[in-house]
Coordinates of C-alpha atoms and ligand atoms in Angstrom, one line a residue:
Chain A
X3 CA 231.0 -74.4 167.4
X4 CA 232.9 -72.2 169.4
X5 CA 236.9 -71.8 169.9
X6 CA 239.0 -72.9 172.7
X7 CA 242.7 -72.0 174.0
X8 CA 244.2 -74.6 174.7
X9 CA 247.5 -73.6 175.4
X10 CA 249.7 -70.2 175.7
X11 CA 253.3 -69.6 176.2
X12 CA 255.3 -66.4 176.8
X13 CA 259.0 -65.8 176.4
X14 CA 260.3 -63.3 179.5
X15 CA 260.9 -60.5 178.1
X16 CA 264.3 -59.1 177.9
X17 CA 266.1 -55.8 177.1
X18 CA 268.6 -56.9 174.2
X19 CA 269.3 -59.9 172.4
X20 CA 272.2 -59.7 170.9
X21 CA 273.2 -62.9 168.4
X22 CA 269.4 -63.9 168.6
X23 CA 267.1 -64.0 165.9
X24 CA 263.1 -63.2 165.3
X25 CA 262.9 -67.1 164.7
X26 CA 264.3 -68.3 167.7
X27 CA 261.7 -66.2 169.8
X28 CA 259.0 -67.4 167.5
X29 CA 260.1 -71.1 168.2
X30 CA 260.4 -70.5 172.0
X31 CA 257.0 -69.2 172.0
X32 CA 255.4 -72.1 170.0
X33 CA 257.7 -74.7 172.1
X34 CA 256.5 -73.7 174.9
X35 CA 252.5 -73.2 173.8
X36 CA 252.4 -76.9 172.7
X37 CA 254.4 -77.6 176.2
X38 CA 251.5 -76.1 177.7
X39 CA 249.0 -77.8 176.0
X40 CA 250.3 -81.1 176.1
X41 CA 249.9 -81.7 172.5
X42 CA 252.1 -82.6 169.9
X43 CA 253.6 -80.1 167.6
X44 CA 252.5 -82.3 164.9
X45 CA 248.8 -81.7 165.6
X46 CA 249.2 -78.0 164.6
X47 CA 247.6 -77.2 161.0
X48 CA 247.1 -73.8 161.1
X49 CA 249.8 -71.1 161.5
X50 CA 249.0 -67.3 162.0
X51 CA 252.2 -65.3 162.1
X52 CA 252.9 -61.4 161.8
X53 CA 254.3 -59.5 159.6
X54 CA 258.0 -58.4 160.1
X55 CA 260.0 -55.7 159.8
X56 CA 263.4 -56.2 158.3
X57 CA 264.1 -59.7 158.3
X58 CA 261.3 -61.8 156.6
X59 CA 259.6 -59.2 154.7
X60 CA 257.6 -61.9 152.3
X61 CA 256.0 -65.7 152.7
X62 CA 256.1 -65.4 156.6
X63 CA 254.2 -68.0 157.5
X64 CA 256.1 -70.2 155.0
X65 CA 259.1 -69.2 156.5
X66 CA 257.8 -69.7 159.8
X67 CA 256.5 -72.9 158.9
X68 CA 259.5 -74.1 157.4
X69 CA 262.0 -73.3 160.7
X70 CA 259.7 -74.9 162.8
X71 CA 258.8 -78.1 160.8
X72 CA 255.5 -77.7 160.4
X73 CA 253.7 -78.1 157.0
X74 CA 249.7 -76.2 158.2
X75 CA 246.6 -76.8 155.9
X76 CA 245.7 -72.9 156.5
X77 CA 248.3 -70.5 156.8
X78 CA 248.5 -66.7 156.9
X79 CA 249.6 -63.0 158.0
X80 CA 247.9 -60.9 160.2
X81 CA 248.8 -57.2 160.2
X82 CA 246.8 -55.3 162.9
X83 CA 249.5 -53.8 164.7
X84 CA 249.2 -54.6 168.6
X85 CA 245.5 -55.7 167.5
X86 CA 247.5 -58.9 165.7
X87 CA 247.5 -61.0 168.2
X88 CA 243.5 -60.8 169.9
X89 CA 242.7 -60.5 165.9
X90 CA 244.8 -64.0 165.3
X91 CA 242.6 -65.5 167.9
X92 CA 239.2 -64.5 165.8
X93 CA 240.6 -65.6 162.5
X94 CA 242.1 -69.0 164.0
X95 CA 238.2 -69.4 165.1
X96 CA 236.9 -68.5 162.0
X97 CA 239.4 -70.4 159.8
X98 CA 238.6 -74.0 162.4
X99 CA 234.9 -73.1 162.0
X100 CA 235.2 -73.0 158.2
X101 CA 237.3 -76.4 158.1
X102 CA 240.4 -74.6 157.1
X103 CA 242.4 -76.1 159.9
X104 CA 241.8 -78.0 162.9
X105 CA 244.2 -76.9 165.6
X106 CA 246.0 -73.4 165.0
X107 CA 249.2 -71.6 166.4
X108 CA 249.1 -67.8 166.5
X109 CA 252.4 -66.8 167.6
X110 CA 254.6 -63.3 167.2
X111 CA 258.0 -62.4 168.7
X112 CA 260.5 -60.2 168.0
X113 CA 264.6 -60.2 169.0
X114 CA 266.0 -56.5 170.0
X115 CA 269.6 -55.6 168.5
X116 CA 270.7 -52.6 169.3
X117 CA 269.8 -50.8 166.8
X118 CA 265.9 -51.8 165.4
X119 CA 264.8 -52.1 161.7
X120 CA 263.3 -49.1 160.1
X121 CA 260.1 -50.0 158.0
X122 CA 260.8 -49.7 154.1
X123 CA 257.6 -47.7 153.1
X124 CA 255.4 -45.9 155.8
X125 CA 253.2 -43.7 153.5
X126 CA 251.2 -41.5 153.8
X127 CA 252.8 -41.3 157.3
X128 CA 256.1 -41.0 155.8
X129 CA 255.5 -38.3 153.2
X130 CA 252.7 -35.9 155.3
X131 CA 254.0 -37.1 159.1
X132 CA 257.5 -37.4 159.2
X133 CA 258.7 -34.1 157.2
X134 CA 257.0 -32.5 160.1
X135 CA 259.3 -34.1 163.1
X136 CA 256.2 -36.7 163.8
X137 CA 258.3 -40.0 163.8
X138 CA 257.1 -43.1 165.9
X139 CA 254.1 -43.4 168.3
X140 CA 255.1 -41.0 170.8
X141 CA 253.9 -38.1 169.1
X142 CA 250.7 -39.4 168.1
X143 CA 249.8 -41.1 171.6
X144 CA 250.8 -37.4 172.9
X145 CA 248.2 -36.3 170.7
X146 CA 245.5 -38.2 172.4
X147 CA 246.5 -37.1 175.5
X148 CA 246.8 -33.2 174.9
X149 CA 243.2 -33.7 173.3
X150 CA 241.7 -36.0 176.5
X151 CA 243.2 -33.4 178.8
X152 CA 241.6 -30.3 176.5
X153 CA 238.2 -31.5 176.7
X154 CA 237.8 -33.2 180.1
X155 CA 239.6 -31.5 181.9
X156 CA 241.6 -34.5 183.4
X157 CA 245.2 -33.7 184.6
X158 CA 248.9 -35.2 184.2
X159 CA 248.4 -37.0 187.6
X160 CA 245.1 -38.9 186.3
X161 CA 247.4 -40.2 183.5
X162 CA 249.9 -41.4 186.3
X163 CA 247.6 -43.7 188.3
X164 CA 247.1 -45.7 185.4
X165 CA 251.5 -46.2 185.2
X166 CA 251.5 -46.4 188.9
X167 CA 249.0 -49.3 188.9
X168 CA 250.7 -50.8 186.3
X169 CA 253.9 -50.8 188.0
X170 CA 252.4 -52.2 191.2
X171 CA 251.1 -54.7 189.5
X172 CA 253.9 -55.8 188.1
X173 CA 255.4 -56.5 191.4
X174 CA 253.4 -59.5 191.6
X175 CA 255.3 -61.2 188.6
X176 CA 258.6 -62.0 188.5
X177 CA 258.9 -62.1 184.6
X178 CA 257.8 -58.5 184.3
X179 CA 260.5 -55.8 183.4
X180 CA 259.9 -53.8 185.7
X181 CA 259.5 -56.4 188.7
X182 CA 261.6 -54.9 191.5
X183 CA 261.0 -51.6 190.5
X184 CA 257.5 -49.5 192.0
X185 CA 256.8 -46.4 190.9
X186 CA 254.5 -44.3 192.6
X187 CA 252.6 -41.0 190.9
X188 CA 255.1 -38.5 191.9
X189 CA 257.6 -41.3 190.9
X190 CA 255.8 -41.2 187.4
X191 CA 255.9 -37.6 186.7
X192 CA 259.3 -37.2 187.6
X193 CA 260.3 -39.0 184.6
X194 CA 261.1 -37.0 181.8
X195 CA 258.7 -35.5 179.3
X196 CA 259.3 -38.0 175.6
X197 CA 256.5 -36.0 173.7
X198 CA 254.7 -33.6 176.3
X199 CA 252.5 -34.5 177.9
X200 CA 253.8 -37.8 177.8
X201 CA 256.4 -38.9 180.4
X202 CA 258.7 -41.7 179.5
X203 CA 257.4 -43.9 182.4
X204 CA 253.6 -43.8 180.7
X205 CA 255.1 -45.7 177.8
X206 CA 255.8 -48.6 177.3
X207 CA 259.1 -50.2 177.4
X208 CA 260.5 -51.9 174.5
X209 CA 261.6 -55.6 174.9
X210 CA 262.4 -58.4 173.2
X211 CA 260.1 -61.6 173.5
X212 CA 257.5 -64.0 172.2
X213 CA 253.8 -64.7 172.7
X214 CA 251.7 -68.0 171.4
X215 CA 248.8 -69.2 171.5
X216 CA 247.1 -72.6 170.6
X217 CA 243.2 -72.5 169.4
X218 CA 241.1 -75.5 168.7
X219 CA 237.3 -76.1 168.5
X220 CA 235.6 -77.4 171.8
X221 CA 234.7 -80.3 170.7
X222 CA 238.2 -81.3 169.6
X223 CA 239.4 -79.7 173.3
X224 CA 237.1 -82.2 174.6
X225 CA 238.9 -85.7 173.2
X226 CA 242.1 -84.1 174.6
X227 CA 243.7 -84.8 177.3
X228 CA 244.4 -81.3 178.6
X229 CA 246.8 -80.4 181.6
X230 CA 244.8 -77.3 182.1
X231 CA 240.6 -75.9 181.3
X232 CA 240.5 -74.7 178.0
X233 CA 239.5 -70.8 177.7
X234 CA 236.5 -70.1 175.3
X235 CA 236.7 -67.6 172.6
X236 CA 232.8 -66.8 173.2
X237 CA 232.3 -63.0 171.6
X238 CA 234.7 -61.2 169.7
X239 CA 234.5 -57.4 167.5
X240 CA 237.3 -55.7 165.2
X241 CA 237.8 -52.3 163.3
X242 CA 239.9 -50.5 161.5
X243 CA 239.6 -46.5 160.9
X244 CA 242.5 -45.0 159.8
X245 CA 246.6 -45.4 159.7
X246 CA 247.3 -41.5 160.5
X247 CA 246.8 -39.9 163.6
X248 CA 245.8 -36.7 161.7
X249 CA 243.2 -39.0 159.6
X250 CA 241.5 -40.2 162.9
X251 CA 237.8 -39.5 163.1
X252 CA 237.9 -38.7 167.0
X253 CA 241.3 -38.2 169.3
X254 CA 238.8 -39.1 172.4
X255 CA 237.5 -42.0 171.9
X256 CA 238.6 -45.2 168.9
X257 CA 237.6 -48.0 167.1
X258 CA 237.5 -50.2 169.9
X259 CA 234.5 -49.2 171.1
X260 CA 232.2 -50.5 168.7
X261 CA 234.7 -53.6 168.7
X262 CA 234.2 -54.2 172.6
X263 CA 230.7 -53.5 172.0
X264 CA 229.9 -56.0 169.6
X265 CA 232.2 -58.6 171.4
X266 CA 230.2 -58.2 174.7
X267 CA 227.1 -58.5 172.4
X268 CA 228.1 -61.7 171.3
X269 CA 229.2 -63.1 174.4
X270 CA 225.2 -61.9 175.7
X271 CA 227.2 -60.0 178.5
X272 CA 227.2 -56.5 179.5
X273 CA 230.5 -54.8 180.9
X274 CA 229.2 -55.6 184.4
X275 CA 229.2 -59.4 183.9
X276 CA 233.4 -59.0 183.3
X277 CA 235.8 -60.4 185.7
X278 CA 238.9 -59.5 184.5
X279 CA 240.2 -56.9 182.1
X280 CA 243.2 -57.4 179.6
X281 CA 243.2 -54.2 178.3
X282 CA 245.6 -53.0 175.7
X283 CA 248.2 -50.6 177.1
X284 CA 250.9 -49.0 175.3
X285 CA 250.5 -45.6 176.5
X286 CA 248.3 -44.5 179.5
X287 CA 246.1 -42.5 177.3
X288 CA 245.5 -45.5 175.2
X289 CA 244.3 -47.7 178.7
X290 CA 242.2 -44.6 179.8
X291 CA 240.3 -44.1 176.0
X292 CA 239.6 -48.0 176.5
X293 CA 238.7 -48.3 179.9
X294 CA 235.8 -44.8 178.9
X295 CA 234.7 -46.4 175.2
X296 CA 234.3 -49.6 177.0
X297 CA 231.3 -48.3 179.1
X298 CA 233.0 -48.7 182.4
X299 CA 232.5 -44.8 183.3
X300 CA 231.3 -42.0 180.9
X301 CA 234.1 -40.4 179.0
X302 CA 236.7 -38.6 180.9
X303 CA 236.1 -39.8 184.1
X304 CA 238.4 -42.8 184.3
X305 CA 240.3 -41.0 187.1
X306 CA 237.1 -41.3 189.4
X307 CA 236.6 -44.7 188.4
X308 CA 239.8 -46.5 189.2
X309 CA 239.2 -44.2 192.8
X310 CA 236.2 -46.7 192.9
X311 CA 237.9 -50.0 192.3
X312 CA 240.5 -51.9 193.5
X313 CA 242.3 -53.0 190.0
X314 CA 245.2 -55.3 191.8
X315 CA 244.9 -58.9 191.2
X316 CA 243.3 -59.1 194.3
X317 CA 240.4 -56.6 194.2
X318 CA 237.2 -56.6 192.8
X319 CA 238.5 -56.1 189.4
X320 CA 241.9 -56.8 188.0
X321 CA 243.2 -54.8 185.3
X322 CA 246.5 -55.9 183.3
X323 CA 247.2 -58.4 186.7
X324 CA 251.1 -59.2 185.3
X325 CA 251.5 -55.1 185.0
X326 CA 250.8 -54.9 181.3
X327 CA 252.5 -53.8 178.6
X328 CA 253.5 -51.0 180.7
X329 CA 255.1 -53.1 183.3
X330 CA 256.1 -56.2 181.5
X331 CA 257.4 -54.6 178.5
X332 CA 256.3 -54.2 174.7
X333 CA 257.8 -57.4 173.0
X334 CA 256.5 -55.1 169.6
X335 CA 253.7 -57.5 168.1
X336 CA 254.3 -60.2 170.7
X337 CA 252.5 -57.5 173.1
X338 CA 248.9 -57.6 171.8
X339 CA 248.9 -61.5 172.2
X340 CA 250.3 -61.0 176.2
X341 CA 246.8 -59.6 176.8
X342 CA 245.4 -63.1 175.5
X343 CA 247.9 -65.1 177.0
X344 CA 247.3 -63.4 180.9
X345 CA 243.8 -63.5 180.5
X346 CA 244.1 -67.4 179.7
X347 CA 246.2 -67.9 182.8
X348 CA 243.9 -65.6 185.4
X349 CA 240.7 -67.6 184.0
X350 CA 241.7 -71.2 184.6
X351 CA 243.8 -70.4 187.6
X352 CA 247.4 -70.7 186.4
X353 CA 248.3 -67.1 187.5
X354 CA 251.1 -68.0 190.1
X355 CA 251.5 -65.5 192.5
X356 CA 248.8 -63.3 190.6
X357 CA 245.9 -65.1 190.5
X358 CA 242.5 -62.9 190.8
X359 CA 239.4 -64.2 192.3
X360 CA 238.0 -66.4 190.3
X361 CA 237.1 -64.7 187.2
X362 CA 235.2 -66.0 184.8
X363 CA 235.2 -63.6 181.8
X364 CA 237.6 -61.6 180.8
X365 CA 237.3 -58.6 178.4
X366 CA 241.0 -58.8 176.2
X367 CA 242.1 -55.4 173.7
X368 CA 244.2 -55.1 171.1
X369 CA 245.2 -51.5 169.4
X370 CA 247.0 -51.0 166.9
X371 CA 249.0 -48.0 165.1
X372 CA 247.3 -45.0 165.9
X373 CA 244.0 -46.1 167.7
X374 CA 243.4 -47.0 164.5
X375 CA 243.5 -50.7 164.5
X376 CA 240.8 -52.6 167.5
X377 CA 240.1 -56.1 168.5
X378 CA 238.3 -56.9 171.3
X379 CA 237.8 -60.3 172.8
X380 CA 235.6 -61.8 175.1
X381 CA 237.2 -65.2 177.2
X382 CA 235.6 -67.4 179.7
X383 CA 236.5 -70.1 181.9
X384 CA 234.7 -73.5 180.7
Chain B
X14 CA 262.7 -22.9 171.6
X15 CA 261.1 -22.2 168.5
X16 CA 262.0 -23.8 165.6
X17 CA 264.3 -22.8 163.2
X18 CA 263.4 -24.6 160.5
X19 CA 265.6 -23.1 157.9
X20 CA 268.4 -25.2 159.6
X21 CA 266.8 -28.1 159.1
X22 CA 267.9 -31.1 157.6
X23 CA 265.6 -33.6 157.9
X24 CA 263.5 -36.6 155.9
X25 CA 262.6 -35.0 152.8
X26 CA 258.2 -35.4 151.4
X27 CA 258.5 -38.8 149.2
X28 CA 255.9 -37.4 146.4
X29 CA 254.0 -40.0 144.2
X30 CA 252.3 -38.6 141.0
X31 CA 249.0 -38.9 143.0
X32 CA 250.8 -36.3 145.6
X33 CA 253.0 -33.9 143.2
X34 CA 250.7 -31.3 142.4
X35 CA 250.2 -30.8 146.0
X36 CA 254.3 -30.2 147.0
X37 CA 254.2 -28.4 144.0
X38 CA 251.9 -25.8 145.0
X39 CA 253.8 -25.6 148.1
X40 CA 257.1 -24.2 146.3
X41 CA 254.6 -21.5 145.1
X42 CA 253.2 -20.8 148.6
X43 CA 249.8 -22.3 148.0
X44 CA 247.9 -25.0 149.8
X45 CA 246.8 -26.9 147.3
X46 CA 243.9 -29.5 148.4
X47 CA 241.6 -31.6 146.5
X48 CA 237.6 -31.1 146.1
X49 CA 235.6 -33.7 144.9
X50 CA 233.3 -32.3 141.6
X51 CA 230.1 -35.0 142.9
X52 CA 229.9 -34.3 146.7
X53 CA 231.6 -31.2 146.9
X54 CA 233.6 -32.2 149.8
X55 CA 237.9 -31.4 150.7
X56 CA 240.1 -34.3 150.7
X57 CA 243.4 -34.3 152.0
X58 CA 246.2 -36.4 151.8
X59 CA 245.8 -36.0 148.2
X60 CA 244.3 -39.4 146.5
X61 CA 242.7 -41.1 143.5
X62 CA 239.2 -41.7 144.4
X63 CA 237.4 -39.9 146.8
X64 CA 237.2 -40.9 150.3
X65 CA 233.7 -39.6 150.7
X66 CA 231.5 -41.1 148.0
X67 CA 234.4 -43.0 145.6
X68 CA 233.8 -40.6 142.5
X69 CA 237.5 -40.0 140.6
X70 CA 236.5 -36.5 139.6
X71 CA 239.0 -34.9 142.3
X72 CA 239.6 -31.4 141.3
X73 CA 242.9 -29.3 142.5
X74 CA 241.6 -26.0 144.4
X75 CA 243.4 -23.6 146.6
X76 CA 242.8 -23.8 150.3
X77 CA 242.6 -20.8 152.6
X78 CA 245.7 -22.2 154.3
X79 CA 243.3 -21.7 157.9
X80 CA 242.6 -23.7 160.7
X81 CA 242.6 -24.7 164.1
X82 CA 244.9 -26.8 166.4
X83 CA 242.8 -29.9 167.3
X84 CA 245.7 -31.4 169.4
X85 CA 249.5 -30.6 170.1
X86 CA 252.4 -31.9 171.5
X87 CA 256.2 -30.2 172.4
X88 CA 258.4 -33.1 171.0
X89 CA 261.4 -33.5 173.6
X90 CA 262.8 -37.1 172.3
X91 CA 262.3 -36.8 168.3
X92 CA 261.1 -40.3 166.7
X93 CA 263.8 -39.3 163.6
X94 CA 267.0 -38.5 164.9
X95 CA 267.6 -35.1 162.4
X96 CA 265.0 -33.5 164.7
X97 CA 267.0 -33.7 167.5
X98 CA 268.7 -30.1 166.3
X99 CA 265.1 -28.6 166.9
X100 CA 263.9 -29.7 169.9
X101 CA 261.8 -29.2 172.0
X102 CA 259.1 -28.7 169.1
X103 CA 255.7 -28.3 168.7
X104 CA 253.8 -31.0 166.3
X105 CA 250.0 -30.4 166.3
X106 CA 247.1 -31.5 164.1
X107 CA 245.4 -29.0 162.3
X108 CA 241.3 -29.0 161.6
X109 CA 241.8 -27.1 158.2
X110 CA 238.6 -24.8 157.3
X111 CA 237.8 -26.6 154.5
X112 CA 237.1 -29.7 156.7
X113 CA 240.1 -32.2 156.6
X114 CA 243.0 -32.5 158.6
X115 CA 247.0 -32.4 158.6
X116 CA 249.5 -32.7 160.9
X117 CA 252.6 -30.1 160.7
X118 CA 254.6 -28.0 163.2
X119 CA 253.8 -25.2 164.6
X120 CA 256.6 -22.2 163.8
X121 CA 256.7 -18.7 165.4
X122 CA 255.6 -19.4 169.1
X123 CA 257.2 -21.0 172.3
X124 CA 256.0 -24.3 172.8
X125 CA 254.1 -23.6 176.2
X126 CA 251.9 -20.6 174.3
X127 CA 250.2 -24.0 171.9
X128 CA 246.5 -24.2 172.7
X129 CA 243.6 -26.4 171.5
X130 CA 241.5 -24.9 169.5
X131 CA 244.4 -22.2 168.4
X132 CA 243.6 -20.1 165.1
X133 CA 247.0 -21.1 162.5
X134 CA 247.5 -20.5 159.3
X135 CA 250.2 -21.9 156.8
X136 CA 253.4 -20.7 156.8
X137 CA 255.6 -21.8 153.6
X138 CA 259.1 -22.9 154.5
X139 CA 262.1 -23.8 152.3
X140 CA 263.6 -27.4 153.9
X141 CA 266.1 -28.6 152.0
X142 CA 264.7 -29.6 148.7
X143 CA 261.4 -28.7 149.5
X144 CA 258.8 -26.0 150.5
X145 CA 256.8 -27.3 153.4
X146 CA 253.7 -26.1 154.9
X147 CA 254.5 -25.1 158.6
X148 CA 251.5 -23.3 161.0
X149 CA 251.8 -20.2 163.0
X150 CA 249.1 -18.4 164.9
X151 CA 247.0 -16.7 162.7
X152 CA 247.3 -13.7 164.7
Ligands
LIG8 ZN1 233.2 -37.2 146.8

């Protein structure tokens, strides 16, 4: 019995939203998920939610459940970092295939005051990173890329194509932060270093927003009525190796490997028989490890490899076709399930403005904390 | 700019019992790991159990305080905002000799002189409340 997406929905992101709650971007998410599926909210029993930072830190999901009126059979946190929201897809498959729940929401959001929550307890990153002046993913994405550069050889500019792409992309959707704004390379490395040899422009930038997601079985799919294909969950992998960056058994290459290995497996596909990649992008590094440990070229030579493709929407193989974290924005969790939700859109042809040829598989990544924290999903068109 | 770190006033260590002995050491200019007495093997951050094969034997033993950079970077834009005095700072991950790994700054060289694969050893700095294990170049 395998999974289906029935429906998605994505908040635009935004820079601040003052007055604004967490809850009210988790709602607009879910609203507009069941608008897109054409179901009922009251056909929803299941509810995956993530965990959050400041405001609910206990009983989520029954706190969720409560402000949206829904009362789920199966209901739980997932806490994978950006890897949440491809690993709420897995475990909303699992959970319908074990009879926990029929039809689930997987949905994450955040607002953006001013000033964001610090987390309570952090250790061992708080007592053995941050006495040291490593706070926050810069330094440890900076890391990777000091390490990538060391060994391969491959240079600042390399980095920047990845940004570049990004941005272009994200010219072709009018939701995306940075819509109306192209950078080139040189427009890239002119912005200034965050954690050398990160530039700010090879991170992402932080937004407020919300992401959902509505999974069923096929078989239910089938007695609905849908407005639009549903998407097929058909091959899926996860792992977890570490929390610190100093703790991580390799800096050039992570635990989605294996992950995107065993999803392909699954999915009886090789990484030749994908259409479309939805590749997890916080930082360029973290796009460039991914686009290496996913068997696309041999590691360190991602540079020469997007020299051989054209990655646009258009071309022979799309890569982040809404821009990506890095030209959408990072709606925190909310930005692992983006991946999910564009891939859903680009493989049953509701990509306005974006659409790519007629994929038919997507591979979809999730990474969370410091490499540390992989799902990969495989998606096709039914 | 090199760091200063004796003007420092930033996020203190938040030792647990598990992690006292190692801070500890640290006031007394020691790096103070744990070895495991089954499979003979470092472990760092200190623990309960060992990470390796799960025995609780974990023995306190002095380190040689030597290592390597495995990867750097010159922090401009400080995560925590108390760093902000001390940029631009080096941050680097250490390959210790004894096999595990810690991240610290690197003290006592200009930012653009950090290598991979540089030789460092631990340099024991009063911050604050507590002696922390910086690296320089080992010289
Ligand atoms: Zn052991």
């Amino acid at each position: 019995m395998r999974a289906a997406i029935v429906g998605v929905g994505e908040v635009p992101p935004q820079r601040s939203t003052e007055g604004r709650t967490t809850m009210s971007f988790l709602a607009d998410a879910a609203r507009r998920a069941v608008a897109d599926a054409g179901i009922g909210k009251d056909r929803i029993d299941g509810l995956l939610v993530g965990p959050q930072v400041g405001e609910t830190p206990q009983h989520v999901p029954a706190t969720v459940a409560e402000y949206l009126g829904l009362q789920p059979r199966m209901a739980n946190v997932v806490d994978l970092g950006g890897a949440s929201g491809p690993g709420m897809v897995w475990r909303a498959a699992a959970a319908i295939a074990a009879g926990m729940a029929e039809t689930v929401l997987c949905v994450l959001g955040n607002h953006r005051e001013p000033v964001a929550p610090r987390s309570p307890n952090r250790n061992p990153i708080r007592e053995f990173d941050v006495p040291f002046g490593a706070s926050g993913a810069n330094t440890a994405y900076a890391l990777l890329k000091t390490r990538h550069m060391a060994e391969f050889g491959t240079s600042d500019r390399d980095f920047a194509e990845l940004a570049a792409l990004a941005r272009s992309n994200a010219q072709t959707n009018p939701t995306a932060i940075w819509h109306g704004r192209p950078a080139d390379v040189d427009g890239i490395l002119a912005s200034p270093w965050v954690a050398e040899p990160l530039h700010l422009a090879e991170i992402v930038m932080p937004v407020a927003g919300g992401d959902a997601v509505i999974v069923t079985s096929e078989s239910v799919a089938a007695g609905l009525e849908l407005p639009h294909a549903p998407v097929l969950l058909t091959g899926a992998g996860e792992m977890v190796t570490h929390r610190a960056m100093s703790q991580a058994p390799s800096l050039t290459t992570g635990p989605l490997k294996p992950s995107m290995a065993q999803a392909l497996a699954q999915a009886g596909l090789g990484i030749d028989g994908i259409g479309l990649l939805s590749l997890y992008d916080c930082y360029t590094v973290m796009l460039a490890i991914t686009l290496e440990d996913a068997g696309l070229c041999a590691p360190g030579r991602f540079a020469d490899w997007m020299r051989d493709h054209d990655l646009a929407p258009g071309g022979d193989l799309p890569l982040n076709p809404n821009g990506g974290q890095l030209g959408i924005g990072q709606a925190d969790l909310a930005g692992g399930l983006s991946h999910v939700v564009e891939a859903v859109h680009q493989l049953r042809g509701t990509a306005d403005g974006r659409q790519a040829r007629a994929a038919r598989s997507a591979l979809v990544t999730g990474n969370g904390a410091t490499m540390s924290e992989a799902v990969a999903l495989v998606l096709e068109a039914s | 700019m090199r760091i200063d770190p004796h003007a420092l006033s930033v996020p203190p260590p938040t030792p647990t019992a598990e992690t006292l002995p190692f801070w500890q050491a640290a006031r007394r200019g020691e790096l103070l790991l744990q070895r495991c007495a089954d499979c003979s093997r470092w472990v760092f951050y200190p623990r309960a159990l060992c990470p390796h094969c799960w025995s609780d034997r974990l023995d306190w033993a002095p380190a040689s305080a030597r290592g390597t950079v495995r990867s750097f970077t010159v922090v401009h834009k400080p995560g925590h905002p108390a760093w902000a005095v001390a940029a631009p700072y080096t941050v680097a991950v250490i390959d210790l000799e004894e096999g595990p790994r810690m991240l610290s700054a690197l003290v006592g060289i200009e930012p653009a002189e950090a290598r991979v694969g540089l030789a460092v050893r631990a340099r024991f700095v009063e911050v604050g409340e507590w002696t922390l294990p910086f690296f320089e170049p080992a010289g």
